């Protein structure tokens, strides 16, 4: 495992800065990319009939999604 410094952990992953509401595009500022990612997932609502355990898992996923700006691998499956 590659141990990162605090400063390295705070650096956005350049690959995530190109995801925009129009698809892949020009590189966004990190603060704008973080806001956009949170707005995308924050706008999703589950049906009231969804089980409580599923709802809690979904809420955790929404929280982690915002951190994806820091780590592109959170968005993509590893092979």
PDB file of N, CA, C and O in Angstrom:
ATOM      1  N   UNK A   1       0.845  -1.185   0.000  1.00  0.00           N
ATOM      2  CA  UNK A   1       0.000   0.000   0.000  1.00  0.00           C
ATOM      3  C   UNK A   1       0.885   1.240   0.000  1.00  0.00           C
ATOM      4  O   UNK A   1       1.863   1.315   0.720  1.00  0.00           O
ATOM      5  N   UNK A   2       0.496   2.194  -0.791  1.00  0.00           N
ATOM      6  CA  UNK A   2       1.201   3.470  -0.860  1.00  0.00           C
ATOM      7  C   UNK A   2       0.611   4.402   0.190  1.00  0.00           C
ATOM      8  O   UNK A   2      -0.541   4.816   0.093  1.00  0.00           O
ATOM      9  N   UNK A   3       1.372   4.725   1.227  1.00  0.00           N
ATOM     10  CA  UNK A   3       0.913   5.634   2.278  1.00  0.00           C
ATOM     11  C   UNK A   3       1.049   7.066   1.771  1.00  0.00           C
ATOM     12  O   UNK A   3       2.128   7.496   1.379  1.00  0.00           O
ATOM     13  N   UNK A   4      -0.070   7.797   1.789  1.00  0.00           N
ATOM     14  CA  UNK A   4      -0.075   9.177   1.315  1.00  0.00           C
ATOM     15  C   UNK A   4       0.047  10.138   2.482  1.00  0.00           C
ATOM     16  O   UNK A   4      -0.394   9.856   3.587  1.00  0.00           O
ATOM     17  N   UNK A   5       0.607  11.288   2.197  1.00  0.00           N
ATOM     18  CA  UNK A   5       0.678  12.348   3.202  1.00  0.00           C
ATOM     19  C   UNK A   5      -0.693  13.014   3.307  1.00  0.00           C
ATOM     20  O   UNK A   5      -1.562  12.835   2.432  1.00  0.00           O
ATOM     21  N   UNK A   6      -0.873  13.810   4.360  1.00  0.00           N
ATOM     22  CA  UNK A   6      -2.123  14.549   4.522  1.00  0.00           C
ATOM     23  C   UNK A   6      -2.392  15.440   3.312  1.00  0.00           C
ATOM     24  O   UNK A   6      -3.507  15.512   2.803  1.00  0.00           O
ATOM     25  N   UNK A   7      -1.358  16.112   2.834  1.00  0.00           N
ATOM     26  CA  UNK A   7      -1.529  16.981   1.661  1.00  0.00           C
ATOM     27  C   UNK A   7      -1.934  16.181   0.432  1.00  0.00           C
ATOM     28  O   UNK A   7      -2.763  16.627  -0.357  1.00  0.00           O
ATOM     29  N   UNK A   8      -1.354  15.006   0.261  1.00  0.00           N
ATOM     30  CA  UNK A   8      -1.721  14.159  -0.878  1.00  0.00           C
ATOM     31  C   UNK A   8      -3.173  13.694  -0.771  1.00  0.00           C
ATOM     32  O   UNK A   8      -3.887  13.617  -1.775  1.00  0.00           O
ATOM     33  N   UNK A   9      -3.619  13.389   0.427  1.00  0.00           N
ATOM     34  CA  UNK A   9      -5.002  12.958   0.627  1.00  0.00           C
ATOM     35  C   UNK A   9      -5.997  14.072   0.326  1.00  0.00           C
ATOM     36  O   UNK A   9      -7.145  13.813  -0.038  1.00  0.00           O
ATOM     37  N   UNK A  10      -5.573  15.297   0.459  1.00  0.00           N
ATOM     38  CA  UNK A  10      -6.456  16.443   0.212  1.00  0.00           C
ATOM     39  C   UNK A  10      -6.466  16.880  -1.243  1.00  0.00           C
ATOM     40  O   UNK A  10      -7.239  17.758  -1.623  1.00  0.00           O
ATOM     41  N   UNK A  11      -5.618  16.282  -2.070  1.00  0.00           N
ATOM     42  CA  UNK A  11      -5.560  16.638  -3.490  1.00  0.00           C
ATOM     43  C   UNK A  11      -6.685  15.949  -4.259  1.00  0.00           C
ATOM     44  O   UNK A  11      -6.884  14.744  -4.126  1.00  0.00           O
ATOM     45  N   UNK A  12      -7.436  16.688  -5.085  1.00  0.00           N
ATOM     46  CA  UNK A  12      -8.464  16.045  -5.900  1.00  0.00           C
ATOM     47  C   UNK A  12      -7.825  15.150  -6.961  1.00  0.00           C
ATOM     48  O   UNK A  12      -6.700  15.393  -7.399  1.00  0.00           O
ATOM     49  N   UNK A  13      -8.526  14.127  -7.323  1.00  0.00           N
ATOM     50  CA  UNK A  13      -8.091  13.230  -8.392  1.00  0.00           C
ATOM     51  C   UNK A  13      -8.441  13.916  -9.715  1.00  0.00           C
ATOM     52  O   UNK A  13      -9.610  14.164 -10.005  1.00  0.00           O
ATOM     53  N   UNK A  14      -7.451  14.243 -10.498  1.00  0.00           N
ATOM     54  CA  UNK A  14      -7.645  14.998 -11.735  1.00  0.00           C
ATOM     55  C   UNK A  14      -8.689  14.360 -12.646  1.00  0.00           C
ATOM     56  O   UNK A  14      -9.432  15.046 -13.335  1.00  0.00           O
ATOM     57  N   UNK A  15      -8.782  13.037 -12.631  1.00  0.00           N
ATOM     58  CA  UNK A  15      -9.734  12.349 -13.526  1.00  0.00           C
ATOM     59  C   UNK A  15     -11.177  12.695 -13.194  1.00  0.00           C
ATOM     60  O   UNK A  15     -12.031  12.685 -14.079  1.00  0.00           O
ATOM     61  N   UNK A  16     -11.475  13.013 -11.946  1.00  0.00           N
ATOM     62  CA  UNK A  16     -12.858  13.304 -11.564  1.00  0.00           C
ATOM     63  C   UNK A  16     -13.276  14.731 -11.887  1.00  0.00           C
ATOM     64  O   UNK A  16     -14.466  15.022 -11.874  1.00  0.00           O
ATOM     65  N   UNK A  17     -12.345  15.576 -12.173  1.00  0.00           N
ATOM     66  CA  UNK A  17     -12.655  16.987 -12.403  1.00  0.00           C
ATOM     67  C   UNK A  17     -13.252  17.248 -13.777  1.00  0.00           C
ATOM     68  O   UNK A  17     -13.664  18.361 -14.080  1.00  0.00           O
ATOM     69  N   UNK A  18     -13.334  16.230 -14.601  1.00  0.00           N
ATOM     70  CA  UNK A  18     -13.864  16.381 -15.959  1.00  0.00           C
ATOM     71  C   UNK A  18     -15.318  15.926 -16.094  1.00  0.00           C
ATOM     72  O   UNK A  18     -15.899  16.002 -17.166  1.00  0.00           O
ATOM     73  N   UNK A  19     -15.930  15.427 -14.992  1.00  0.00           N
ATOM     74  CA  UNK A  19     -17.323  15.009 -15.027  1.00  0.00           C
ATOM     75  C   UNK A  19     -18.209  16.220 -14.794  1.00  0.00           C
ATOM     76  O   UNK A  19     -18.171  16.845 -13.741  1.00  0.00           O
ATOM     77  N   UNK A  20     -19.007  16.557 -15.801  1.00  0.00           N
ATOM     78  CA  UNK A  20     -19.878  17.730 -15.713  1.00  0.00           C
ATOM     79  C   UNK A  20     -21.311  17.323 -16.021  1.00  0.00           C
ATOM     80  O   UNK A  20     -21.580  16.177 -16.396  1.00  0.00           O
ATOM     81  N   UNK A  21     -22.232  18.247 -15.891  1.00  0.00           N
ATOM     82  CA  UNK A  21     -23.636  17.948 -16.214  1.00  0.00           C
ATOM     83  C   UNK A  21     -23.831  17.671 -17.705  1.00  0.00           C
ATOM     84  O   UNK A  21     -24.871  17.159 -18.102  1.00  0.00           O
ATOM     85  N   UNK A  22     -22.850  17.974 -18.511  1.00  0.00           N
ATOM     86  CA  UNK A  22     -22.914  17.715 -19.954  1.00  0.00           C
ATOM     87  C   UNK A  22     -22.096  16.488 -20.333  1.00  0.00           C
ATOM     88  O   UNK A  22     -21.820  16.256 -21.500  1.00  0.00           O
ATOM     89  N   UNK A  23     -21.669  15.721 -19.357  1.00  0.00           N
ATOM     90  CA  UNK A  23     -20.814  14.559 -19.610  1.00  0.00           C
ATOM     91  C   UNK A  23     -19.366  14.940 -19.365  1.00  0.00           C
ATOM     92  O   UNK A  23     -19.075  15.861 -18.613  1.00  0.00           O
ATOM     93  N   UNK A  24     -18.473  14.245 -20.023  1.00  0.00           N
ATOM     94  CA  UNK A  24     -17.059  14.575 -19.869  1.00  0.00           C
ATOM     95  C   UNK A  24     -16.775  15.877 -20.593  1.00  0.00           C
ATOM     96  O   UNK A  24     -17.210  16.075 -21.725  1.00  0.00           O
ATOM     97  N   UNK A  25     -16.064  16.753 -19.925  1.00  0.00           N
ATOM     98  CA  UNK A  25     -15.805  18.046 -20.533  1.00  0.00           C
ATOM     99  C   UNK A  25     -14.569  18.697 -19.975  1.00  0.00           C
ATOM    100  O   UNK A  25     -13.664  18.035 -19.483  1.00  0.00           O
ATOM    101  N   UNK A  26     -14.580  20.008 -20.019  1.00  0.00           N
ATOM    102  CA  UNK A  26     -13.444  20.784 -19.531  1.00  0.00           C
ATOM    103  C   UNK A  26     -13.260  20.553 -18.036  1.00  0.00           C
ATOM    104  O   UNK A  26     -14.214  20.293 -17.305  1.00  0.00           O
ATOM    105  N   UNK A  27     -12.046  20.654 -17.595  1.00  0.00           N
ATOM    106  CA  UNK A  27     -11.708  20.430 -16.194  1.00  0.00           C
ATOM    107  C   UNK A  27     -12.353  21.499 -15.310  1.00  0.00           C
ATOM    108  O   UNK A  27     -12.235  22.692 -15.570  1.00  0.00           O
ATOM    109  N   UNK A  28     -13.043  21.040 -14.270  1.00  0.00           N
ATOM    110  CA  UNK A  28     -13.684  21.956 -13.321  1.00  0.00           C
ATOM    111  C   UNK A  28     -12.742  22.239 -12.155  1.00  0.00           C
ATOM    112  O   UNK A  28     -11.826  21.468 -11.882  1.00  0.00           O
ATOM    113  N   UNK A  29     -12.984  23.324 -11.453  1.00  0.00           N
ATOM    114  CA  UNK A  29     -12.257  23.594 -10.221  1.00  0.00           C
ATOM    115  C   UNK A  29     -12.677  22.529  -9.203  1.00  0.00           C
ATOM    116  O   UNK A  29     -13.847  22.100  -9.204  1.00  0.00           O
ATOM    117  N   UNK A  30     -11.771  22.108  -8.329  1.00  0.00           N
ATOM    118  CA  UNK A  30     -12.109  21.059  -7.358  1.00  0.00           C
ATOM    119  C   UNK A  30     -13.355  21.372  -6.530  1.00  0.00           C
ATOM    120  O   UNK A  30     -14.204  20.499  -6.325  1.00  0.00           O
ATOM    121  N   UNK A  31     -13.507  22.611  -6.067  1.00  0.00           N
ATOM    122  CA  UNK A  31     -14.671  22.946  -5.248  1.00  0.00           C
ATOM    123  C   UNK A  31     -15.968  22.853  -6.038  1.00  0.00           C
ATOM    124  O   UNK A  31     -17.002  22.452  -5.519  1.00  0.00           O
ATOM    125  N   UNK A  32     -15.912  23.187  -7.345  1.00  0.00           N
ATOM    126  CA  UNK A  32     -17.100  23.064  -8.189  1.00  0.00           C
ATOM    127  C   UNK A  32     -17.417  21.603  -8.482  1.00  0.00           C
ATOM    128  O   UNK A  32     -18.585  21.207  -8.521  1.00  0.00           O
ATOM    129  N   UNK A  33     -16.387  20.808  -8.704  1.00  0.00           N
ATOM    130  CA  UNK A  33     -16.588  19.378  -8.959  1.00  0.00           C
ATOM    131  C   UNK A  33     -17.191  18.694  -7.739  1.00  0.00           C
ATOM    132  O   UNK A  33     -18.112  17.882  -7.855  1.00  0.00           O
ATOM    133  N   UNK A  34     -16.696  19.032  -6.556  1.00  0.00           N
ATOM    134  CA  UNK A  34     -17.227  18.431  -5.326  1.00  0.00           C
ATOM    135  C   UNK A  34     -18.697  18.809  -5.140  1.00  0.00           C
ATOM    136  O   UNK A  34     -19.528  17.966  -4.793  1.00  0.00           O
ATOM    137  N   UNK A  35     -19.008  20.058  -5.382  1.00  0.00           N
ATOM    138  CA  UNK A  35     -20.404  20.499  -5.248  1.00  0.00           C
ATOM    139  C   UNK A  35     -21.287  19.789  -6.264  1.00  0.00           C
ATOM    140  O   UNK A  35     -22.377  19.318  -5.933  1.00  0.00           O
ATOM    141  N   UNK A  36     -20.843  19.717  -7.499  1.00  0.00           N
ATOM    142  CA  UNK A  36     -21.624  19.070  -8.550  1.00  0.00           C
ATOM    143  C   UNK A  36     -21.893  17.601  -8.201  1.00  0.00           C
ATOM    144  O   UNK A  36     -23.041  17.140  -8.293  1.00  0.00           O
ATOM    145  N   UNK A  37     -20.863  16.866  -7.795  1.00  0.00           N
ATOM    146  CA  UNK A  37     -21.053  15.451  -7.477  1.00  0.00           C
ATOM    147  C   UNK A  37     -22.053  15.276  -6.344  1.00  0.00           C
ATOM    148  O   UNK A  37     -22.893  14.380  -6.376  1.00  0.00           O
ATOM    149  N   UNK A  38     -21.986  16.116  -5.339  1.00  0.00           N
ATOM    150  CA  UNK A  38     -22.917  16.021  -4.219  1.00  0.00           C
ATOM    151  C   UNK A  38     -24.336  16.397  -4.641  1.00  0.00           C
ATOM    152  O   UNK A  38     -25.313  15.795  -4.172  1.00  0.00           O
ATOM    153  N   UNK A  39     -24.468  17.364  -5.530  1.00  0.00           N
ATOM    154  CA  UNK A  39     -25.792  17.746  -6.010  1.00  0.00           C
ATOM    155  C   UNK A  39     -26.422  16.624  -6.826  1.00  0.00           C
ATOM    156  O   UNK A  39     -27.627  16.373  -6.717  1.00  0.00           O
ATOM    157  N   UNK A  40     -25.616  15.949  -7.643  1.00  0.00           N
ATOM    158  CA  UNK A  40     -26.132  14.847  -8.459  1.00  0.00           C
ATOM    159  C   UNK A  40     -26.736  13.765  -7.576  1.00  0.00           C
ATOM    160  O   UNK A  40     -27.886  13.364  -7.741  1.00  0.00           O
ATOM    161  N   UNK A  41     -25.975  13.288  -6.631  1.00  0.00           N
ATOM    162  CA  UNK A  41     -26.446  12.191  -5.795  1.00  0.00           C
ATOM    163  C   UNK A  41     -27.443  12.685  -4.746  1.00  0.00           C
ATOM    164  O   UNK A  41     -28.326  11.940  -4.321  1.00  0.00           O
ATOM    165  N   UNK A  42     -27.349  13.942  -4.356  1.00  0.00           N
ATOM    166  CA  UNK A  42     -28.271  14.497  -3.378  1.00  0.00           C
ATOM    167  C   UNK A  42     -29.678  14.667  -3.909  1.00  0.00           C
ATOM    168  O   UNK A  42     -30.639  14.728  -3.140  1.00  0.00           O
ATOM    169  N   UNK A  43     -29.812  14.739  -5.214  1.00  0.00           N
ATOM    170  CA  UNK A  43     -31.136  14.928  -5.813  1.00  0.00           C
ATOM    171  C   UNK A  43     -31.924  13.623  -5.925  1.00  0.00           C
ATOM    172  O   UNK A  43     -33.113  13.645  -6.240  1.00  0.00           O
ATOM    173  N   UNK A  44     -31.291  12.506  -5.656  1.00  0.00           N
ATOM    174  CA  UNK A  44     -31.966  11.211  -5.763  1.00  0.00           C
ATOM    175  C   UNK A  44     -32.755  10.915  -4.494  1.00  0.00           C
ATOM    176  O   UNK A  44     -32.262  11.095  -3.387  1.00  0.00           O
ATOM    177  N   UNK A  45     -33.968  10.468  -4.673  1.00  0.00           N
ATOM    178  CA  UNK A  45     -34.827  10.131  -3.536  1.00  0.00           C
ATOM    179  C   UNK A  45     -35.302   8.692  -3.695  1.00  0.00           C
ATOM    180  O   UNK A  45     -35.658   8.258  -4.792  1.00  0.00           O
ATOM    181  N   UNK A  46     -35.347   7.980  -2.593  1.00  0.00           N
ATOM    182  CA  UNK A  46     -35.853   6.616  -2.598  1.00  0.00           C
ATOM    183  C   UNK A  46     -37.352   6.613  -2.325  1.00  0.00           C
ATOM    184  O   UNK A  46     -37.867   7.475  -1.616  1.00  0.00           O
ATOM    185  N   UNK A  47     -38.022   5.626  -2.873  1.00  0.00           N
ATOM    186  CA  UNK A  47     -39.435   5.433  -2.604  1.00  0.00           C
ATOM    187  C   UNK A  47     -39.634   5.149  -1.110  1.00  0.00           C
ATOM    188  O   UNK A  47     -38.806   4.459  -0.501  1.00  0.00           O
ATOM    189  N   UNK A  48     -40.688   5.664  -0.501  1.00  0.00           N
ATOM    190  CA  UNK A  48     -40.915   5.413   0.924  1.00  0.00           C
ATOM    191  C   UNK A  48     -41.000   3.932   1.278  1.00  0.00           C
ATOM    192  O   UNK A  48     -40.750   3.548   2.422  1.00  0.00           O
ATOM    193  N   UNK A  49     -41.325   3.083   0.315  1.00  0.00           N
ATOM    194  CA  UNK A  49     -41.461   1.643   0.587  1.00  0.00           C
ATOM    195  C   UNK A  49     -40.117   0.923   0.686  1.00  0.00           C
ATOM    196  O   UNK A  49     -40.070  -0.248   1.053  1.00  0.00           O
ATOM    197  N   UNK A  50     -39.017   1.605   0.368  1.00  0.00           N
ATOM    198  CA  UNK A  50     -37.690   0.975   0.420  1.00  0.00           C
ATOM    199  C   UNK A  50     -37.359   0.618   1.866  1.00  0.00           C
ATOM    200  O   UNK A  50     -37.589   1.412   2.779  1.00  0.00           O
ATOM    201  N   UNK A  51     -36.834  -0.579   2.052  1.00  0.00           N
ATOM    202  CA  UNK A  51     -36.508  -1.077   3.392  1.00  0.00           C
ATOM    203  C   UNK A  51     -35.486  -0.171   4.084  1.00  0.00           C
ATOM    204  O   UNK A  51     -34.636   0.443   3.432  1.00  0.00           O
ATOM    205  N   UNK A  52     -35.573  -0.112   5.404  1.00  0.00           N
ATOM    206  CA  UNK A  52     -34.716   0.761   6.197  1.00  0.00           C
ATOM    207  C   UNK A  52     -33.227   0.456   6.015  1.00  0.00           C
ATOM    208  O   UNK A  52     -32.401   1.369   5.908  1.00  0.00           O
ATOM    209  N   UNK A  53     -32.858  -0.822   5.987  1.00  0.00           N
ATOM    210  CA  UNK A  53     -31.450  -1.195   5.795  1.00  0.00           C
ATOM    211  C   UNK A  53     -30.929  -0.725   4.447  1.00  0.00           C
ATOM    212  O   UNK A  53     -29.801  -0.237   4.337  1.00  0.00           O
ATOM    213  N   UNK A  54     -31.741  -0.861   3.433  1.00  0.00           N
ATOM    214  CA  UNK A  54     -31.366  -0.391   2.092  1.00  0.00           C
ATOM    215  C   UNK A  54     -31.226   1.126   2.093  1.00  0.00           C
ATOM    216  O   UNK A  54     -30.292   1.676   1.509  1.00  0.00           O
ATOM    217  N   UNK A  55     -32.130   1.797   2.791  1.00  0.00           N
ATOM    218  CA  UNK A  55     -32.082   3.251   2.871  1.00  0.00           C
ATOM    219  C   UNK A  55     -30.792   3.727   3.556  1.00  0.00           C
ATOM    220  O   UNK A  55     -30.148   4.666   3.117  1.00  0.00           O
ATOM    221  N   UNK A  56     -30.399   3.064   4.640  1.00  0.00           N
ATOM    222  CA  UNK A  56     -29.160   3.431   5.333  1.00  0.00           C
ATOM    223  C   UNK A  56     -27.943   3.204   4.434  1.00  0.00           C
ATOM    224  O   UNK A  56     -27.024   4.022   4.391  1.00  0.00           O
ATOM    225  N   UNK A  57     -27.944   2.080   3.698  1.00  0.00           N
ATOM    226  CA  UNK A  57     -26.835   1.810   2.770  1.00  0.00           C
ATOM    227  C   UNK A  57     -26.777   2.870   1.676  1.00  0.00           C
ATOM    228  O   UNK A  57     -25.702   3.336   1.295  1.00  0.00           O
ATOM    229  N   UNK A  58     -27.934   3.268   1.182  1.00  0.00           N
ATOM    230  CA  UNK A  58     -27.996   4.290   0.143  1.00  0.00           C
ATOM    231  C   UNK A  58     -27.484   5.634   0.678  1.00  0.00           C
ATOM    232  O   UNK A  58     -26.745   6.342  -0.005  1.00  0.00           O
ATOM    233  N   UNK A  59     -27.856   5.967   1.917  1.00  0.00           N
ATOM    234  CA  UNK A  59     -27.372   7.213   2.513  1.00  0.00           C
ATOM    235  C   UNK A  59     -25.856   7.200   2.678  1.00  0.00           C
ATOM    236  O   UNK A  59     -25.198   8.217   2.461  1.00  0.00           O
ATOM    237  N   UNK A  60     -25.285   6.053   3.049  1.00  0.00           N
ATOM    238  CA  UNK A  60     -23.816   5.942   3.135  1.00  0.00           C
ATOM    239  C   UNK A  60     -23.195   6.111   1.764  1.00  0.00           C
ATOM    240  O   UNK A  60     -22.172   6.780   1.611  1.00  0.00           O
ATOM    241  N   UNK A  61     -23.805   5.512   0.771  1.00  0.00           N
ATOM    242  CA  UNK A  61     -23.301   5.646  -0.601  1.00  0.00           C
ATOM    243  C   UNK A  61     -23.333   7.097  -1.049  1.00  0.00           C
ATOM    244  O   UNK A  61     -22.378   7.590  -1.649  1.00  0.00           O
ATOM    245  N   UNK A  62     -24.401   7.813  -0.729  1.00  0.00           N
ATOM    246  CA  UNK A  62     -24.475   9.232  -1.091  1.00  0.00           C
ATOM    247  C   UNK A  62     -23.369  10.032  -0.412  1.00  0.00           C
ATOM    248  O   UNK A  62     -22.786  10.919  -1.007  1.00  0.00           O
ATOM    249  N   UNK A  63     -23.067   9.702   0.847  1.00  0.00           N
ATOM    250  CA  UNK A  63     -22.005  10.402   1.555  1.00  0.00           C
ATOM    251  C   UNK A  63     -20.651  10.124   0.890  1.00  0.00           C
ATOM    252  O   UNK A  63     -19.881  11.037   0.621  1.00  0.00           O
ATOM    253  N   UNK A  64     -20.373   8.874   0.575  1.00  0.00           N
ATOM    254  CA  UNK A  64     -19.093   8.494  -0.028  1.00  0.00           C
ATOM    255  C   UNK A  64     -18.949   9.082  -1.428  1.00  0.00           C
ATOM    256  O   UNK A  64     -17.861   9.447  -1.848  1.00  0.00           O
ATOM    257  N   UNK A  65     -20.053   9.212  -2.138  1.00  0.00           N
ATOM    258  CA  UNK A  65     -20.010   9.729  -3.507  1.00  0.00           C
ATOM    259  C   UNK A  65     -19.341  11.100  -3.566  1.00  0.00           C
ATOM    260  O   UNK A  65     -18.582  11.393  -4.475  1.00  0.00           O
ATOM    261  N   UNK A  66     -19.606  11.938  -2.584  1.00  0.00           N
ATOM    262  CA  UNK A  66     -18.986  13.266  -2.550  1.00  0.00           C
ATOM    263  C   UNK A  66     -17.473  13.202  -2.436  1.00  0.00           C
ATOM    264  O   UNK A  66     -16.762  14.075  -2.924  1.00  0.00           O
ATOM    265  N   UNK A  67     -16.963  12.152  -1.809  1.00  0.00           N
ATOM    266  CA  UNK A  67     -15.518  11.979  -1.672  1.00  0.00           C
ATOM    267  C   UNK A  67     -14.872  11.442  -2.954  1.00  0.00           C
ATOM    268  O   UNK A  67     -13.653  11.408  -3.056  1.00  0.00           O
ATOM    269  N   UNK A  68     -15.694  11.055  -3.896  1.00  0.00           N
ATOM    270  CA  UNK A  68     -15.164  10.540  -5.160  1.00  0.00           C
ATOM    271  C   UNK A  68     -14.284  11.539  -5.888  1.00  0.00           C
ATOM    272  O   UNK A  68     -13.424  11.162  -6.671  1.00  0.00           O
ATOM    273  N   UNK A  69     -14.491  12.817  -5.634  1.00  0.00           N
ATOM    274  CA  UNK A  69     -13.648  13.844  -6.251  1.00  0.00           C
ATOM    275  C   UNK A  69     -12.193  13.656  -5.823  1.00  0.00           C
ATOM    276  O   UNK A  69     -11.272  13.999  -6.542  1.00  0.00           O
ATOM    277  N   UNK A  70     -12.005  13.076  -4.658  1.00  0.00           N
ATOM    278  CA  UNK A  70     -10.663  12.850  -4.148  1.00  0.00           C
ATOM    279  C   UNK A  70     -10.069  11.523  -4.630  1.00  0.00           C
ATOM    280  O   UNK A  70      -8.864  11.321  -4.582  1.00  0.00           O
ATOM    281  N   UNK A  71     -10.934  10.631  -5.108  1.00  0.00           N
ATOM    282  CA  UNK A  71     -10.460   9.291  -5.486  1.00  0.00           C
ATOM    283  C   UNK A  71     -11.348   8.725  -6.588  1.00  0.00           C
ATOM    284  O   UNK A  71     -12.435   8.219  -6.313  1.00  0.00           O
ATOM    285  N   UNK A  72     -10.882   8.771  -7.797  1.00  0.00           N
ATOM    286  CA  UNK A  72     -11.638   8.292  -8.952  1.00  0.00           C
ATOM    287  C   UNK A  72     -12.043   6.829  -8.789  1.00  0.00           C
ATOM    288  O   UNK A  72     -13.116   6.423  -9.226  1.00  0.00           O
ATOM    289  N   UNK A  73     -11.216   6.046  -8.116  1.00  0.00           N
ATOM    290  CA  UNK A  73     -11.500   4.621  -7.950  1.00  0.00           C
ATOM    291  C   UNK A  73     -12.771   4.362  -7.157  1.00  0.00           C
ATOM    292  O   UNK A  73     -13.330   3.276  -7.227  1.00  0.00           O
ATOM    293  N   UNK A  74     -13.276   5.340  -6.405  1.00  0.00           N
ATOM    294  CA  UNK A  74     -14.546   5.158  -5.712  1.00  0.00           C
ATOM    295  C   UNK A  74     -15.702   5.075  -6.699  1.00  0.00           C
ATOM    296  O   UNK A  74     -16.751   4.507  -6.394  1.00  0.00           O
ATOM    297  N   UNK A  75     -15.542   5.653  -7.879  1.00  0.00           N
ATOM    298  CA  UNK A  75     -16.586   5.628  -8.899  1.00  0.00           C
ATOM    299  C   UNK A  75     -16.533   4.391  -9.788  1.00  0.00           C
ATOM    300  O   UNK A  75     -17.502   4.079 -10.469  1.00  0.00           O
ATOM    301  N   UNK A  76     -15.408   3.755  -9.833  1.00  0.00           N
ATOM    302  CA  UNK A  76     -15.208   2.704 -10.842  1.00  0.00           C
ATOM    303  C   UNK A  76     -14.887   1.366 -10.185  1.00  0.00           C
ATOM    304  O   UNK A  76     -14.257   1.301  -9.147  1.00  0.00           O
ATOM    305  N   UNK A  77     -15.323   0.276 -10.828  1.00  0.00           N
ATOM    306  CA  UNK A  77     -14.969  -1.044 -10.292  1.00  0.00           C
ATOM    307  C   UNK A  77     -13.503  -1.347 -10.571  1.00  0.00           C
ATOM    308  O   UNK A  77     -12.946  -0.914 -11.576  1.00  0.00           O
ATOM    309  N   UNK A  78     -12.900  -2.044  -9.663  1.00  0.00           N
ATOM    310  CA  UNK A  78     -11.506  -2.456  -9.863  1.00  0.00           C
ATOM    311  C   UNK A  78     -11.494  -3.800 -10.567  1.00  0.00           C
ATOM    312  O   UNK A  78     -12.320  -4.645 -10.305  1.00  0.00           O
ATOM    313  N   UNK A  79     -10.538  -3.974 -11.439  1.00  0.00           N
ATOM    314  CA  UNK A  79     -10.436  -5.265 -12.124  1.00  0.00           C
ATOM    315  C   UNK A  79      -9.203  -6.006 -11.698  1.00  0.00           C
ATOM    316  O   UNK A  79      -8.330  -5.515 -11.056  1.00  0.00           O
TER     317      UNK A  79
END
